[in-house]
mmCIF file of C-alpha atoms in Angstrom:
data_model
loop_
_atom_site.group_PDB
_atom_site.id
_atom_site.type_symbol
_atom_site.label_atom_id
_atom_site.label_comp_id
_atom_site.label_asym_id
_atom_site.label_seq_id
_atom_site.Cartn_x
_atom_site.Cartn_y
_atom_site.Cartn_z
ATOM 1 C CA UNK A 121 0.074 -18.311 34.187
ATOM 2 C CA UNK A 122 -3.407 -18.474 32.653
ATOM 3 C CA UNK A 123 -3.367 -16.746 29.378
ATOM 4 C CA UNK A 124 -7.039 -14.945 28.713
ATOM 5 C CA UNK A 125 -8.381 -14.078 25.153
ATOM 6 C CA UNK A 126 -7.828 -10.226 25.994
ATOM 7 C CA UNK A 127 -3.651 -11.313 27.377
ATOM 8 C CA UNK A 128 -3.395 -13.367 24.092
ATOM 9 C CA UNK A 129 -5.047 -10.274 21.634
ATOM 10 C CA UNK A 130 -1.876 -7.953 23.491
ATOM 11 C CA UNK A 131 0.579 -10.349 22.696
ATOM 12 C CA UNK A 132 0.014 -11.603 19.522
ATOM 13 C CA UNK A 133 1.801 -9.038 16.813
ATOM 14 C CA UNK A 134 -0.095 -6.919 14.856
ATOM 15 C CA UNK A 135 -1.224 -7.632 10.778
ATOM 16 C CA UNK A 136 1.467 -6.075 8.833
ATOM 17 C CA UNK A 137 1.462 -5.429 5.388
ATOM 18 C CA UNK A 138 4.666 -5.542 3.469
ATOM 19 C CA UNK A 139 5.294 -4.669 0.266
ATOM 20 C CA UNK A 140 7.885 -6.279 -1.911
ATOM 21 C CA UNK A 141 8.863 -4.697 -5.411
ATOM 22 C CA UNK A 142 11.418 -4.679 -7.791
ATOM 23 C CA UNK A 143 12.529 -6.304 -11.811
ATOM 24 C CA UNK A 144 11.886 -9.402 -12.426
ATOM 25 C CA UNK A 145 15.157 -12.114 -11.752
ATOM 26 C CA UNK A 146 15.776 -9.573 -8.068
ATOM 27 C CA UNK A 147 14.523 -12.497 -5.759
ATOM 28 C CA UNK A 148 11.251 -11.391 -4.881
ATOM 29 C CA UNK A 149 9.171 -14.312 -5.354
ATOM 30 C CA UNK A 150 11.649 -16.413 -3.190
ATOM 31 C CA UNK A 151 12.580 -14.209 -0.796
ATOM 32 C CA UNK A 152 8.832 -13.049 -0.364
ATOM 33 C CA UNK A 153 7.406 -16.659 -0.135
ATOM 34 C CA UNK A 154 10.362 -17.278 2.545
ATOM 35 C CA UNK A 155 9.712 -14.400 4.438
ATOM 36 C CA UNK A 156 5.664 -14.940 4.813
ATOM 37 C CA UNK A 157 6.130 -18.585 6.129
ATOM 38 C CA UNK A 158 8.526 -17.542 8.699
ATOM 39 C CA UNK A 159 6.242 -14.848 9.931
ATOM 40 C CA UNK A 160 3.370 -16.771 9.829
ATOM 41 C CA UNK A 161 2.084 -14.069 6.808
ATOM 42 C CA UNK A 162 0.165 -14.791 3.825
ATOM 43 C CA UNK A 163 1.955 -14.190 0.324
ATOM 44 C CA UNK A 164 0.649 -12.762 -3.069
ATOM 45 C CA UNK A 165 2.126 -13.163 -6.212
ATOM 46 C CA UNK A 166 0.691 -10.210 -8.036
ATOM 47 C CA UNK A 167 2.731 -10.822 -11.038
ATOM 48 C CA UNK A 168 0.825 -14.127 -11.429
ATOM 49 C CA UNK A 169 -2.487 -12.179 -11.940
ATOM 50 C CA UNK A 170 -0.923 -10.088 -14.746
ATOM 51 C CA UNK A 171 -0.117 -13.254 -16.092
ATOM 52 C CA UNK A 172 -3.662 -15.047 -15.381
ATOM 53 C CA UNK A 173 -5.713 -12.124 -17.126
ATOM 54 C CA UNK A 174 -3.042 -12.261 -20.114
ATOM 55 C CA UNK A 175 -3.611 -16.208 -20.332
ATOM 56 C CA UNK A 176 -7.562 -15.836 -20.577
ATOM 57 C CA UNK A 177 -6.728 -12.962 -23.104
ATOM 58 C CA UNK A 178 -4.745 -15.161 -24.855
ATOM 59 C CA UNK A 179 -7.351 -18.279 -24.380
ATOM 60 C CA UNK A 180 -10.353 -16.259 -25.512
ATOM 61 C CA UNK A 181 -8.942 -14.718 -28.630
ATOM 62 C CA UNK A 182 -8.503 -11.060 -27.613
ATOM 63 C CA UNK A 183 -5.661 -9.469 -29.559
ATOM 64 C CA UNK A 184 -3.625 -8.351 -26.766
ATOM 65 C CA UNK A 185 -2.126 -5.409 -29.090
ATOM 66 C CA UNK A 186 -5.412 -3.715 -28.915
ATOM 67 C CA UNK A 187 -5.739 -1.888 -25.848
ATOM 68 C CA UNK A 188 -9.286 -1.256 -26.197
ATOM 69 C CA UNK A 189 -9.820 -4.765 -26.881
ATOM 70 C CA UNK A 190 -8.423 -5.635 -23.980
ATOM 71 C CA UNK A 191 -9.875 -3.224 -21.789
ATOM 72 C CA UNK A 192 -13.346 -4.182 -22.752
ATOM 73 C CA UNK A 193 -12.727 -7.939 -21.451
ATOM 74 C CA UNK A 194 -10.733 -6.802 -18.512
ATOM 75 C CA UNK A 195 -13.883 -7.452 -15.873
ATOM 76 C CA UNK A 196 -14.870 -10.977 -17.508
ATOM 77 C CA UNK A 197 -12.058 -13.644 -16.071
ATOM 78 C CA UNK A 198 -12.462 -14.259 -12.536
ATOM 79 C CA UNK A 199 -9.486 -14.169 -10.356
ATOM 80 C CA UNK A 200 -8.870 -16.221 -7.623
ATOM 81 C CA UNK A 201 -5.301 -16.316 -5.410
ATOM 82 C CA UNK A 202 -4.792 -18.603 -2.753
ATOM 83 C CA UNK A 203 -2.312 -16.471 -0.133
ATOM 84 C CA UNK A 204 -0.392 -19.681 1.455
ATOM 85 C CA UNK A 205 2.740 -18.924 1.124
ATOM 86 C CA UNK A 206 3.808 -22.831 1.313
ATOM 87 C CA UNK A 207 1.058 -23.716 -1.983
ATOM 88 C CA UNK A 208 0.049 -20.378 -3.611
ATOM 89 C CA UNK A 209 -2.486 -20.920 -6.106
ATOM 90 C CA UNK A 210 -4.156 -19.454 -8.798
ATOM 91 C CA UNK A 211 -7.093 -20.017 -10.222
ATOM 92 C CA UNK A 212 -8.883 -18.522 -13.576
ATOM 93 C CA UNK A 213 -12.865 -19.011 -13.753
ATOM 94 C CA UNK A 214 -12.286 -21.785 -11.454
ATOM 95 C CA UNK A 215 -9.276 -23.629 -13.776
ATOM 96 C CA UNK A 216 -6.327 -23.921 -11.981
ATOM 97 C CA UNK A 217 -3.281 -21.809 -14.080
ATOM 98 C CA UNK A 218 -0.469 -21.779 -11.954
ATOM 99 C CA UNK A 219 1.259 -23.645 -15.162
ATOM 100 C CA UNK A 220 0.117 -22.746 -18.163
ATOM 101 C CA UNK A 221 0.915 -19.017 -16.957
ATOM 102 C CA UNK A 222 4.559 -19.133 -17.202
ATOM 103 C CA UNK A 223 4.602 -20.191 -20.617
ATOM 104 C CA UNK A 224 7.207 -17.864 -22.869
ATOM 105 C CA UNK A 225 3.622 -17.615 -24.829
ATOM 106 C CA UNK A 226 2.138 -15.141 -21.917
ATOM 107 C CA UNK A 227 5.309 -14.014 -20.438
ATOM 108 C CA UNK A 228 5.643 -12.408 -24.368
ATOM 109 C CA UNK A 229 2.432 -10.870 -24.024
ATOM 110 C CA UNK A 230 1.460 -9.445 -19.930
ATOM 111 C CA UNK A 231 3.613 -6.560 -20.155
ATOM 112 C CA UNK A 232 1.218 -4.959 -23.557
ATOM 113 C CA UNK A 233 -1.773 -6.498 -20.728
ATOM 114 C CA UNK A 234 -0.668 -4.881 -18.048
ATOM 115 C CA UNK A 235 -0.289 -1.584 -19.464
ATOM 116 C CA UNK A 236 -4.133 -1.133 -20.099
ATOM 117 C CA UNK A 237 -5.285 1.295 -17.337
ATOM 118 C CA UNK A 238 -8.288 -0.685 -16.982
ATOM 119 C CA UNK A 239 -6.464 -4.041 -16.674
ATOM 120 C CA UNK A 240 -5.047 -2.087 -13.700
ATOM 121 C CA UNK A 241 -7.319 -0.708 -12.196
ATOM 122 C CA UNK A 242 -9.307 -4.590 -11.830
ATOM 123 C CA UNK A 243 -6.357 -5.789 -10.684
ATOM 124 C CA UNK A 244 -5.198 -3.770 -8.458
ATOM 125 C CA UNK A 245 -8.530 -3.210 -6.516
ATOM 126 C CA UNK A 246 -8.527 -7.595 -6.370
ATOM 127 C CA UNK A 247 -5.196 -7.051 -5.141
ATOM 128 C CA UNK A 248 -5.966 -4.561 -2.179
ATOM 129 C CA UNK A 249 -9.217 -6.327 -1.154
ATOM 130 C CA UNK A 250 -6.675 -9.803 -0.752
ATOM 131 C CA UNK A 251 -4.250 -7.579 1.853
ATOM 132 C CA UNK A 252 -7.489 -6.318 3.648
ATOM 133 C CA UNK A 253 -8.701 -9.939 3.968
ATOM 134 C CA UNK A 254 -5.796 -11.260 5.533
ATOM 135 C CA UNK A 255 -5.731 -12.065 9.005
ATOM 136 C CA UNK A 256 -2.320 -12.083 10.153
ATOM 137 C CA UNK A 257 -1.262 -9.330 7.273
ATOM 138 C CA UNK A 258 0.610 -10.533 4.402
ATOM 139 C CA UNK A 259 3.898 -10.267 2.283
ATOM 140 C CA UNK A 260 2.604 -8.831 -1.551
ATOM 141 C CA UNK A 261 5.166 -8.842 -4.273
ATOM 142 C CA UNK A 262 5.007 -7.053 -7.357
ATOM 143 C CA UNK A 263 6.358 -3.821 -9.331
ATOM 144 C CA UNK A 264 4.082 -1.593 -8.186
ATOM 145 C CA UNK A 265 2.749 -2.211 -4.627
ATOM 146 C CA UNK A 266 4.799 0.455 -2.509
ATOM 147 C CA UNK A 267 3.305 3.354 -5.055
ATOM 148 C CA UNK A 268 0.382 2.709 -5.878
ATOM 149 C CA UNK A 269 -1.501 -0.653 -4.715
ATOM 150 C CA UNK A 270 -0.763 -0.428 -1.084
ATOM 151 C CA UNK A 271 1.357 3.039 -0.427
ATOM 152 C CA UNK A 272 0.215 2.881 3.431
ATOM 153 C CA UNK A 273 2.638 -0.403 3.800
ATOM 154 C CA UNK A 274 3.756 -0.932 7.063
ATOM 155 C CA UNK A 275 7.044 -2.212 5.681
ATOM 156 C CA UNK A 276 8.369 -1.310 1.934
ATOM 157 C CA UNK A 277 11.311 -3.193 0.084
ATOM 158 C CA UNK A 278 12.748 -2.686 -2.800
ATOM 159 C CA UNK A 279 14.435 -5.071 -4.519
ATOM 160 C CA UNK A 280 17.549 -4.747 -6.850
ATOM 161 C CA UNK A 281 20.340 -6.728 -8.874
ATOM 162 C CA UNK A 282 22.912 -6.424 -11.101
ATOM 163 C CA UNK A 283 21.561 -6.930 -14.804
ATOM 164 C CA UNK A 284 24.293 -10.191 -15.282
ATOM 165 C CA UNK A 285 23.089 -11.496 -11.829
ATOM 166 C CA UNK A 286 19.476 -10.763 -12.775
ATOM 167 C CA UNK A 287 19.721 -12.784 -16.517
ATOM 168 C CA UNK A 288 21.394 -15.623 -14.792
ATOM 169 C CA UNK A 289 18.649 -16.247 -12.187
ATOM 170 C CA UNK A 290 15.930 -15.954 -14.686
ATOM 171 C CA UNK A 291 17.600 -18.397 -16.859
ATOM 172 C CA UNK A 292 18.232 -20.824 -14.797
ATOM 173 C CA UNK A 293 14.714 -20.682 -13.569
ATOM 174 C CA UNK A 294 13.534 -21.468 -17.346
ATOM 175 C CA UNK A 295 13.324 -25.211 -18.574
ATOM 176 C CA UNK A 296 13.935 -27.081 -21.618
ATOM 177 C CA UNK A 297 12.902 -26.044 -24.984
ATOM 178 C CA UNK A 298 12.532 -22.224 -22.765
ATOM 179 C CA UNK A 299 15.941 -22.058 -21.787
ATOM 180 C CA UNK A 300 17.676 -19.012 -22.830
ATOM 181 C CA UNK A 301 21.623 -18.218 -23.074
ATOM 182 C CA UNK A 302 22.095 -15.778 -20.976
ATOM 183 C CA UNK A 303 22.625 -12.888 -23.534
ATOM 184 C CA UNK A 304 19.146 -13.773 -24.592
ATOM 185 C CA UNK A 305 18.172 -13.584 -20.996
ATOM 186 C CA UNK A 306 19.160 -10.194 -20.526
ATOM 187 C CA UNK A 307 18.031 -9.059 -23.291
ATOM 188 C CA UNK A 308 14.356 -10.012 -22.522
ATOM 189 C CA UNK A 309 14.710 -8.793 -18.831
ATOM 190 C CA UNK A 310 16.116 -5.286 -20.593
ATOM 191 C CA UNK A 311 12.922 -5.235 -22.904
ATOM 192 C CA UNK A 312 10.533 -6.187 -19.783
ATOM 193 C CA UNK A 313 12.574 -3.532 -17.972
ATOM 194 C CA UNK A 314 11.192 -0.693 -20.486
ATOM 195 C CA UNK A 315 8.059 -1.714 -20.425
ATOM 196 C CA UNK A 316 7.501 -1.746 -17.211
ATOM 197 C CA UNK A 317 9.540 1.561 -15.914
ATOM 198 C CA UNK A 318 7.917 3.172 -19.095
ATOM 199 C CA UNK A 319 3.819 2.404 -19.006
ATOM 200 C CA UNK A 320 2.038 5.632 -17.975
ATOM 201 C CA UNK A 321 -0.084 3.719 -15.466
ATOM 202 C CA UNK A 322 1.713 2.708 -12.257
ATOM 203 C CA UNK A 323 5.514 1.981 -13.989
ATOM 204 C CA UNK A 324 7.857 -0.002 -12.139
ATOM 205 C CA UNK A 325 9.474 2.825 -9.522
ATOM 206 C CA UNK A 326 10.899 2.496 -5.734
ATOM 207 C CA UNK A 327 8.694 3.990 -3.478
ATOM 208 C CA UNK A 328 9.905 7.290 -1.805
ATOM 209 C CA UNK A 329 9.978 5.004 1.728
ATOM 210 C CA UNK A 330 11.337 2.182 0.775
ATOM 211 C CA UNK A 331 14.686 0.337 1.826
ATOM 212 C CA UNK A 332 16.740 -0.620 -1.241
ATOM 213 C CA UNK A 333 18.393 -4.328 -1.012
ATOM 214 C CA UNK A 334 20.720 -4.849 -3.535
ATOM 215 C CA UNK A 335 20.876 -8.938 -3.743
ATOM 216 C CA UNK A 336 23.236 -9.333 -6.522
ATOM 217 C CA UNK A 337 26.588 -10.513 -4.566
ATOM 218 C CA UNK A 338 23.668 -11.724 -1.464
ATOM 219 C CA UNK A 339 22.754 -15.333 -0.904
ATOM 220 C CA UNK A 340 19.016 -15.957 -1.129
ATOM 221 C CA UNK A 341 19.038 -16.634 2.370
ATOM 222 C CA UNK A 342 20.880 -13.191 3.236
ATOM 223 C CA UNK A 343 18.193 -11.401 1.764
ATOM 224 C CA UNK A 344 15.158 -13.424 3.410
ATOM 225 C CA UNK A 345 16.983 -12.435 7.285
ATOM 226 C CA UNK A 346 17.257 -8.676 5.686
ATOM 227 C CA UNK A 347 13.851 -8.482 4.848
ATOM 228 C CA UNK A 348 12.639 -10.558 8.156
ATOM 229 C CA UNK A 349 14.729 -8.607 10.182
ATOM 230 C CA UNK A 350 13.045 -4.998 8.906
ATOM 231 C CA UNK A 351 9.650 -6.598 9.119
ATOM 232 C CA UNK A 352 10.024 -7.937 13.328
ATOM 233 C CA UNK A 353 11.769 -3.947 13.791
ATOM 234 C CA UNK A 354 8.440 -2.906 12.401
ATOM 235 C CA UNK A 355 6.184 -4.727 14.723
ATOM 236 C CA UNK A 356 8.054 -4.266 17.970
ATOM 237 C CA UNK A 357 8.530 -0.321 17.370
#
């Protein structure tokens, strides 16, 4: 059978957007990098571009304490994301960050960064232009997607763990002269916790539609066949 351009635009599946959120140490960045290559998606990190404006903060001498500071710099760095899920990048005025921004240095800092309304409202616009942009639609991870960066989602997960199964994921993810104990670990998460489900501008909640996963007693790869699983429902409903 010959297959025309209008027989191939029925049968390939529509963009979909999905929207991954949750704590940090829940899976997301794993499961959500999985779950875009398999479905031929593109993936954004948007934790990584709290953590690329709070690294030019940092770099540029802005006192990250001072929300007005902060606020008035928020429109200088240029961010750019590069959505393949197999070699996401990130770049900051054209320097490439995908290092230095998981130093304990920023990771101290993006939650005061990320709390500036302004800082925010950059971001999140940056972030909403990248899911427009993408051809095929594309996995976005974050804390506050489902609410408030893309509520019209075709697909909304939320992500959850246990706080001990949480700490020991993020610490085992940390290297070297980072590496926490795990009561350190948890401690931090608890802290990053606050901040995030406390911030007046777009806290860390679950969307009102969104399917809870719990992944603490799941294997990574359990979650990634959840989460594909809801998305190929989605697209042949």
């Amino acid at each position: 059978m010959s297959v025309t351009v209008e027989t191939a635009a029925r049968t390939a599946p529509a963009a979909v957007i999905v929207a991954i959120d949750g704590p940090a140490g829940t899976g997301k960045s794993s499961t959500s990098k999985a779950v875009a290559a398999k479905l031929g998606l593109g993936y954004l990190d948007t934790g990584a571009q709290y953590r690329a404006i709070t690294w030019w903060m940092v770099n540029n001498g802005i006192d990250v304490e001072d929300a007005t500071a902060v606020a008035d710099a928020a429109a200088k760095p240029v961010i750019v994301s590069g959505t393949d899920p197999s070699g996401p990048t990130i770049t900051v005025d054209g320097v490439d960050v995908a290092g230095p921004i998981r130093t304990q240095e920023v990771t101290s800092r993006v939650s005061a960064v990320s709390a500036v309304p302004e800082v925010r409202a950059q971001i999140t616009e940056l972030q909403r232009s990248i899911a427009a942009e993408a051809p095929r639609g594309i996995v976005v991870e974050g804390r506050d997607i489902g609410t408030t960066v893309l509520p019209d989602a075709d697909v909304k997960i939320f992500l959850t763990a246990s706080a001990e199964a949480r700490a020991a994921r993020r610490s085992g993810e940390l290297k070297g002269k980072e590496a926490a104990d795990l009561a350190a670990t948890q401690a931090a998460l608890a802290k990053r916790d606050a901040a995030d489900s406390g911030r007046k501008t777009s806290p860390l909640a679950k969307a009102d539609d969104a399917i809870e996963v719990d992944t603490t007693s799941l294997t990574l790869e359990q979650v990634i066949e959840c989460v594909v699983t809801l998305v190929e429902e989605k697209r042949s409903a």
